[in-house]
Coordinates of C-alpha atoms and ligand atoms in Angstrom, one line a residue:
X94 CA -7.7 -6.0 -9.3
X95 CA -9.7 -2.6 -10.2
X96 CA -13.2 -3.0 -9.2
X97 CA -15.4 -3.8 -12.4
X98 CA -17.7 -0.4 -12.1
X99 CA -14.3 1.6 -12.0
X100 CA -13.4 0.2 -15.2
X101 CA -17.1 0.5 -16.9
X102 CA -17.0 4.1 -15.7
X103 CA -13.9 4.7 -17.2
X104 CA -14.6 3.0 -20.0
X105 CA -17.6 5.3 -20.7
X106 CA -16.2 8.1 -19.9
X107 CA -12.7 7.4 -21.8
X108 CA -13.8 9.8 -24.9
X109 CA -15.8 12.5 -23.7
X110 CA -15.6 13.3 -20.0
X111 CA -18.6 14.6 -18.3
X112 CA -19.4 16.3 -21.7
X113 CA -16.6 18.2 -22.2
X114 CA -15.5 16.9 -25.5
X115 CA -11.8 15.6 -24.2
X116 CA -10.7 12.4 -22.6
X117 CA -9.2 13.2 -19.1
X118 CA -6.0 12.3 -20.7
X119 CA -6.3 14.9 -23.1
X120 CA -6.9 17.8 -20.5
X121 CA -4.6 20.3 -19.4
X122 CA -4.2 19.4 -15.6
X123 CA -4.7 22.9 -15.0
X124 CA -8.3 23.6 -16.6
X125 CA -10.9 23.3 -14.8
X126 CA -12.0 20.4 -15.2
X127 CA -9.1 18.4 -14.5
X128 CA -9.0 21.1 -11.3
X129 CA -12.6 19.5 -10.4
X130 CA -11.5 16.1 -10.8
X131 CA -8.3 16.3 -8.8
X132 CA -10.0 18.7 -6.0
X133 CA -13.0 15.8 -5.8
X134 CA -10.0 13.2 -5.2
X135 CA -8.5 14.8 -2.1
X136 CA -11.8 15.4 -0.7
X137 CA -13.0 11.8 -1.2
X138 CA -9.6 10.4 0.0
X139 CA -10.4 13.4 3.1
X140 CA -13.5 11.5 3.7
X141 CA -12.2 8.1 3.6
X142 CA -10.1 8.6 5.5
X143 CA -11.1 11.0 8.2
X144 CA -8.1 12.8 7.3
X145 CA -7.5 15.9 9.7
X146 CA -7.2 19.4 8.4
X147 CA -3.6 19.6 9.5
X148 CA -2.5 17.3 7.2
X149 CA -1.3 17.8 3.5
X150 CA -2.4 15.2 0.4
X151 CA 0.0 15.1 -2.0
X152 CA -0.5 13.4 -5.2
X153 CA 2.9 12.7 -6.8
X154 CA 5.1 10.6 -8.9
X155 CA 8.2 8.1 -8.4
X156 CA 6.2 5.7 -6.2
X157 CA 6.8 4.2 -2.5
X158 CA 10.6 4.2 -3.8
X159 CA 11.3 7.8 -3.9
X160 CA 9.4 8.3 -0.9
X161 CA 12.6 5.7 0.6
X162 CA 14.5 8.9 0.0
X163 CA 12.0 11.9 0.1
X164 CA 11.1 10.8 4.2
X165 CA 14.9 11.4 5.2
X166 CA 15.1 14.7 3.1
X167 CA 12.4 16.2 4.2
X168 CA 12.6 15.2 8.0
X169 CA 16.2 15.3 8.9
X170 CA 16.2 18.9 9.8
X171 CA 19.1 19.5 12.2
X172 CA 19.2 16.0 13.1
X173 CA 21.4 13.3 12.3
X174 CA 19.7 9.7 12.9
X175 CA 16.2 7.9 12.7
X176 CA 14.9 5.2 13.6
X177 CA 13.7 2.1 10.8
X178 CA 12.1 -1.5 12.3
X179 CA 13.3 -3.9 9.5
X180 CA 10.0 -6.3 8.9
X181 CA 10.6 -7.7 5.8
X182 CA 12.3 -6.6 2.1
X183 CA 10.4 -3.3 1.8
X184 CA 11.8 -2.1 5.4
X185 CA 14.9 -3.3 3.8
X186 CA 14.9 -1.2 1.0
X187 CA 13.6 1.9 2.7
X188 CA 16.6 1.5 5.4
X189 CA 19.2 1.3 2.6
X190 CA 17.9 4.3 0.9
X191 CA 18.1 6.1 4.4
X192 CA 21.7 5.4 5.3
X193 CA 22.9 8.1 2.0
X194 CA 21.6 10.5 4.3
X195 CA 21.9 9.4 8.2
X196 CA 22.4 6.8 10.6
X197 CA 19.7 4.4 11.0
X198 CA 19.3 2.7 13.8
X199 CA 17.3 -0.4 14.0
X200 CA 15.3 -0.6 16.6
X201 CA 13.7 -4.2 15.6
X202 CA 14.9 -6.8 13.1
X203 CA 12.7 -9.9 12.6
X204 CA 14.9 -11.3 9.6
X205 CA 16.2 -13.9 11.9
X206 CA 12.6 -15.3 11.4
X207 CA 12.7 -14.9 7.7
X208 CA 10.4 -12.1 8.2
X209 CA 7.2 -14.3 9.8
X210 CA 6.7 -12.1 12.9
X211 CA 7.0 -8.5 13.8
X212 CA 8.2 -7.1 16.9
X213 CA 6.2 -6.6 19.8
X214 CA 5.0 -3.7 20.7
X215 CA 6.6 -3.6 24.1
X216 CA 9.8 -4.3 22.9
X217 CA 10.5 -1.7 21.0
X218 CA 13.0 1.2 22.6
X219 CA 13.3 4.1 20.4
X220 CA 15.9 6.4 20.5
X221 CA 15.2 9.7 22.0
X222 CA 17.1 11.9 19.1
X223 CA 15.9 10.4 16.5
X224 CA 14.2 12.8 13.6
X225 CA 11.5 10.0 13.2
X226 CA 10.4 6.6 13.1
X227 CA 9.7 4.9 10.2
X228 CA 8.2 1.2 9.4
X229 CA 6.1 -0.8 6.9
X230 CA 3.2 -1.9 8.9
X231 CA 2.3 -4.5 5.9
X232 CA 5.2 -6.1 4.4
X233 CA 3.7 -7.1 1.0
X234 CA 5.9 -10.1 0.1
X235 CA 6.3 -12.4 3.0
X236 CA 2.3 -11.1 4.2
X237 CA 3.2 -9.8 7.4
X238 CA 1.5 -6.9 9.1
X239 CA 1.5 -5.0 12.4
X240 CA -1.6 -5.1 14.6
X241 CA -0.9 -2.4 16.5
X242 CA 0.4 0.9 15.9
X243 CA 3.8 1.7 17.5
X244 CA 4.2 4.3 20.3
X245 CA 7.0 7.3 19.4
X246 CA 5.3 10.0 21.7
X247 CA 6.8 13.9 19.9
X248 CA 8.6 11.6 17.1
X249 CA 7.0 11.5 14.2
X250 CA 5.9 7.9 12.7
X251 CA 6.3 7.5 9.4
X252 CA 4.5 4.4 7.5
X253 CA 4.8 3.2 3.8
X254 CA 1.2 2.1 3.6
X255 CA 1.6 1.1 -0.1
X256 CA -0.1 -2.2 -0.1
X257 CA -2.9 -1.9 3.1
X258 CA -3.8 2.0 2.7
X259 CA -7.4 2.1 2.6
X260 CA -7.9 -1.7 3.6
X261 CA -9.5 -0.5 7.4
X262 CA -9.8 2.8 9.0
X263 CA -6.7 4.1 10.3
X264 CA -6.0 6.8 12.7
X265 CA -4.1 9.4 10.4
X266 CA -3.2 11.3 13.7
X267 CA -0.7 9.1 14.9
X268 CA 1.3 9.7 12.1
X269 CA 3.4 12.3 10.7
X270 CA 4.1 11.0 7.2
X271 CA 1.6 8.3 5.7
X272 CA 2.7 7.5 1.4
X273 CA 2.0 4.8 -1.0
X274 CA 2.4 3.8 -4.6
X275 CA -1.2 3.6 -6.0
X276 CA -0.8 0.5 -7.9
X277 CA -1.6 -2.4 -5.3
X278 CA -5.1 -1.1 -3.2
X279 CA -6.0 2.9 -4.2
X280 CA -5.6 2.7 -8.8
X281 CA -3.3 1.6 -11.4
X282 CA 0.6 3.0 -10.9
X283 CA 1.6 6.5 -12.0
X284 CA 0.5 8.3 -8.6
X285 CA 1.6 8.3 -5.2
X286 CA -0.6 9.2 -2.3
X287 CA 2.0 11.6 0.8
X288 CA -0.2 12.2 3.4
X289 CA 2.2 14.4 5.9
X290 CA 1.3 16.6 8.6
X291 CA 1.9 20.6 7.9
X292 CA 4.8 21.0 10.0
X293 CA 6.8 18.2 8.8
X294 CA 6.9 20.5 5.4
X295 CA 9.4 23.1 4.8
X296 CA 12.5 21.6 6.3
X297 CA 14.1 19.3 3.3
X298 CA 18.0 19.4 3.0
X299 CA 18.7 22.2 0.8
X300 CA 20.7 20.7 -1.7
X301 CA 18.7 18.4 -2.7
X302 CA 15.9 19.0 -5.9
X303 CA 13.1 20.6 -6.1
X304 CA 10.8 17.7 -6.8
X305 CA 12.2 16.3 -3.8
X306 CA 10.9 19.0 -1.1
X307 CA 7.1 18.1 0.0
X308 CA 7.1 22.5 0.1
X309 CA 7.4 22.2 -3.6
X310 CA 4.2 19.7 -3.9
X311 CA 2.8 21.3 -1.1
X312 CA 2.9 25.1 -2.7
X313 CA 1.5 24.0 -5.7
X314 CA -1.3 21.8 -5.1
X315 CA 0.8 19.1 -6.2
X316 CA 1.0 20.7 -9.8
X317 CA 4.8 21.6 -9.5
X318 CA 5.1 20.0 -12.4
X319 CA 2.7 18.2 -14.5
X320 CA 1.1 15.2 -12.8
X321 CA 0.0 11.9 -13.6
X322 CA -3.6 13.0 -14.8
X323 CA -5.3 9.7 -15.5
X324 CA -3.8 7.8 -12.8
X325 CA -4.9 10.2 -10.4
X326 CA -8.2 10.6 -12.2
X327 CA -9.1 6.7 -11.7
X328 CA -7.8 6.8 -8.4
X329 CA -10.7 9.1 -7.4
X330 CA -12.9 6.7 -9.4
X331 CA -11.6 4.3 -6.5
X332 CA -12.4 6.7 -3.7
X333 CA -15.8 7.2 -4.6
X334 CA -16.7 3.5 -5.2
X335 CA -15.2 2.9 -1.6
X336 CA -17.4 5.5 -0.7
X337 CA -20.5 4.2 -2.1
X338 CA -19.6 0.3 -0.8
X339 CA -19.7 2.0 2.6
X340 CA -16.3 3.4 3.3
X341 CA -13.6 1.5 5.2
X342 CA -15.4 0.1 7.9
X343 CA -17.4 -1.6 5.5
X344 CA -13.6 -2.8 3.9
X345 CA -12.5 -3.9 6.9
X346 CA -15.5 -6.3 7.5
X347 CA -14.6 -7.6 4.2
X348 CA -11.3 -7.9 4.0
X349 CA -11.1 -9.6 6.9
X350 CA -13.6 -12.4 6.6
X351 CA -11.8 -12.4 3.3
X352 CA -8.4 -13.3 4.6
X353 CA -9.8 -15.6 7.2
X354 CA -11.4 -17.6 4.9
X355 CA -8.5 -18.1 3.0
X356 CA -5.8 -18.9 5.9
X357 CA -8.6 -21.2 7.2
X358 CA -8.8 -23.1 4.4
X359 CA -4.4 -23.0 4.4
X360 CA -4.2 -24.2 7.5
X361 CA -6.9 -26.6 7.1
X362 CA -4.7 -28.4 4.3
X363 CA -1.8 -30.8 5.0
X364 CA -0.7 -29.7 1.2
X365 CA -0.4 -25.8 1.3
X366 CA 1.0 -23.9 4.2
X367 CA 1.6 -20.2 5.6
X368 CA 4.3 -19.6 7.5
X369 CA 3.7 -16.7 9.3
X370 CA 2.9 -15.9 12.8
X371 CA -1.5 -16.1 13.0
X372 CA -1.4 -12.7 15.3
X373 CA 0.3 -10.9 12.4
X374 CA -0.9 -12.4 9.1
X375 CA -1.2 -10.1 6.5
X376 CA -5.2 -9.1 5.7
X377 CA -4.2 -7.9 2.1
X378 CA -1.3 -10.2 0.8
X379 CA -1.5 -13.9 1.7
X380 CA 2.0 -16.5 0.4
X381 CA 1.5 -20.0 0.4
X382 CA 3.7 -23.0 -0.5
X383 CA 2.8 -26.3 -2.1
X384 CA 3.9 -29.2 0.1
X385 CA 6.4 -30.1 -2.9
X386 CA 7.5 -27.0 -4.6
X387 CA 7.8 -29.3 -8.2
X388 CA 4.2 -28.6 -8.4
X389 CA 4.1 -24.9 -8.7
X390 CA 4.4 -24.4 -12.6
X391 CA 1.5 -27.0 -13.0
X392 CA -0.7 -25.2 -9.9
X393 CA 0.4 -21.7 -11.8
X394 CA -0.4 -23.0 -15.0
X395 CA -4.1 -25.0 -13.6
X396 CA -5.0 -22.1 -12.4
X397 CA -4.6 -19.5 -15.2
X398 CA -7.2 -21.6 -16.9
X399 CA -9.5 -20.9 -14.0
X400 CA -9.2 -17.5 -14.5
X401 CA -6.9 -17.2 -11.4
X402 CA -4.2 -15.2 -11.9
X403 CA -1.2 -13.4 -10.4
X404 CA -0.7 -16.1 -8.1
X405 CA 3.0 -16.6 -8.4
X406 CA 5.3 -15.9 -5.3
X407 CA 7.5 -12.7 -5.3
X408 CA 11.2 -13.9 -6.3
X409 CA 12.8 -13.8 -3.5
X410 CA 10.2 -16.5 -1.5
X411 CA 9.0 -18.7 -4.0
X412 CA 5.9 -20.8 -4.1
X413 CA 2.5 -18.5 -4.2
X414 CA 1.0 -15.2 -3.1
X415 CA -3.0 -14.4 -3.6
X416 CA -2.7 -10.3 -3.4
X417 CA -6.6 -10.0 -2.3
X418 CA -6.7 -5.9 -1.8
X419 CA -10.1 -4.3 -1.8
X420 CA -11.6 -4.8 -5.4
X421 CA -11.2 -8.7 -4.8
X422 CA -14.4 -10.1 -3.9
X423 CA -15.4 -13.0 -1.9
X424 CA -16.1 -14.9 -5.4
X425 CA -12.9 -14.5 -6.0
X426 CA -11.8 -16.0 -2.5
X427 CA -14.0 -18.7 -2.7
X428 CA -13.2 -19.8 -6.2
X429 CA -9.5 -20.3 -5.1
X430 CA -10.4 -21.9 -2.5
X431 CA -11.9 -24.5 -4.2
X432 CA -10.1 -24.6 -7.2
X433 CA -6.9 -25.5 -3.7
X434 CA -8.8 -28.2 -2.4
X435 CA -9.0 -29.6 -6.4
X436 CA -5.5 -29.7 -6.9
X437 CA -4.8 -31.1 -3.5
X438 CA -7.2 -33.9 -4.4
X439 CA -5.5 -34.5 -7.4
X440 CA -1.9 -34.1 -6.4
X441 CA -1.9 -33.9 -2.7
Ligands
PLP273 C1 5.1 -2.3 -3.8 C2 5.7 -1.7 -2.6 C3 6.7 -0.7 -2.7 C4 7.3 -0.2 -3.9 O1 6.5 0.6 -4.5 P1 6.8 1.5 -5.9 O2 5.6 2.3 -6.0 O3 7.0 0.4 -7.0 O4 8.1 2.2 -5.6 C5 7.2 -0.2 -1.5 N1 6.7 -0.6 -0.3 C6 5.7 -1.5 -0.2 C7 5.2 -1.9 1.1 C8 5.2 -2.1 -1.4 O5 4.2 -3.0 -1.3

């Protein structure tokens, strides 16, 4: 979901923005009144965020994916091997993408538990040499997030923060490299949020393209090339309703009595279930199963026509997955909830 006053806004705003006679999709990104718009997106995001002043926003394109790639590139330097925990199919994909340009090492694998835990923090030994450390601390399709952040001392963390960015306040410092897709909690897709620490930049393999160097993005106030305007335009919409709801503190509070609600009512059921570990249960993404999995098309279908959507499983797990990010109101948890307990009643 987009929250409802982001989309009004937009909506008014679509053929004349702010009086300028254009849409923002007809602007050049380099007049100024696209420069106002993207300027008053970093600073928002800043705010959110408490982002220090050492750190780079970049606003770019290719999503969480290229990043898979881009992290390796531009961190390498002289060394030859980092450092992935595999959590869950995003890890998975990020480690595969690593290993075309070094050896990974993986410090933690929790597939052994279909993905339902994450390692603790205490057992995690990383290696020494290692040009960073990178990990997913929410794993979007099985719903399985870290609670803690892990220690790498001078090694620089890296975290694909696609689907919980923005969920909670976050200590941007212990990080080197922060990125996500736009798409599941900041705007719709088309833009990728790289936040990354200034000296991290400047040291990507140099064979590889331009577009791939964070210098490139970086130099040109992420105008290299041109970027995705509107995307990046109602992503700032976001930032400044988050702003007005009362940041991320306020989020957290939310999301969480949002998720608890939810698992309570799961694990308060006979008929639905949630596999995952309670410590580490996702906040943003939360799978279910039916007790008999014959059922799903007709739960699916049921709850379309209570305006419910979205609810299907990713592929690869099956059964369901309510995706509550930050525009998702407690309404939206609570009728659910009860719409559950209806079909249980009628099925269970
Ligand atoms: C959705 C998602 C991705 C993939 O993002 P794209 O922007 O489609 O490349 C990567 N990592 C996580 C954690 C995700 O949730």
């Amino acid at each position: 979901m987009l929250p409802a006053e982001v989309l009004v806004r937009a909506q008014a705003e679509m053929l004349d923005w702010n009086g300028s006679g254009m849409s923002v999709m007809e602007m050049s990104h380099r007049g100024k009144e696209f420069m106002s718009i993207a300027e008053k997106a970093e600073s928002d995001l800043r705010a959110l965020m408490a982002i220090p002043d050492n750190y780079r926003v970049l606003f770019m394109q290719g999503g969480a994916s290229s990043q898979f790639a881009m992290v390796p590139i531009n961190l390498l330097g002289e060394r030859s091997s980092a450092d992935y925990l595999l959590t869950g199919q995003w890890s998975k994909k990020a480690i595969a993408e690593a290993k075309r340009y070094c050896d990974v090492n993986v410090v933690a694998d929790t597939s052994g538990s279909h993905f339902t835990t994450v390692p603790s923090a205490d057992s995690l030994d990383f290696s020494p040499d290692a040009a960073f450390v990178h990990y997913t601390p929410n794993e979007t399709i099985v719903g399985v997030e870290f609670a803690y952040i892990p220690e790498t001392g001078d090694v620089p963390l890296v975290a694909d923060l696609s689907s919980t960015i923005l969920s909670r306040p976050l200590d941007v410092s212990r990080y080197g490299v922060i990125y996500a897709g736009a798409q599941k909690n900041i705007g719709p897709a088309g833009v990728t949020v790289v936040i990354v620490r200034d000296d991290l930049i400047g040291n990507a393999m140099p064979t590889m393209p331009a577009m791939f160097d964070y210098k490139t993005h970086a130099d040109n106030g992420s105008m290299y090339n041109t970027p995705p305007t509107y995307s990046w335009y109602l992503a700032g919409l976001v930032f400044e309703w988050l702003l007005q709801k009362g940041g991320l503190e306020a989020m957290a509070e939310i999301n969480r009595r949002k998720a608890e609600k939810l698992y309570a009512a799961i694990d308060g059921s006979d008929f639905y279930s949630n596999p995952v570990d309670k410590v580490c249960r996702s906040w943003m993404n939360v799978p279910f199963i039916l007790a008999d999995a014959e059922l799903d098309a007709k739960f699916l279908q049921q709850a379309a026509e209570h305006n419910l959507y979205t609810l299907k499983g990713h592929r690869s797990v099956g059964g369901m997955r309510a995706s509550i990010y930050n525009a998702m109101p407690m309404e939206g948890i609570d009728a659910l909830i009860s719409f559950m307990a209806d079909f249980e009643q009628r099925y269970g």
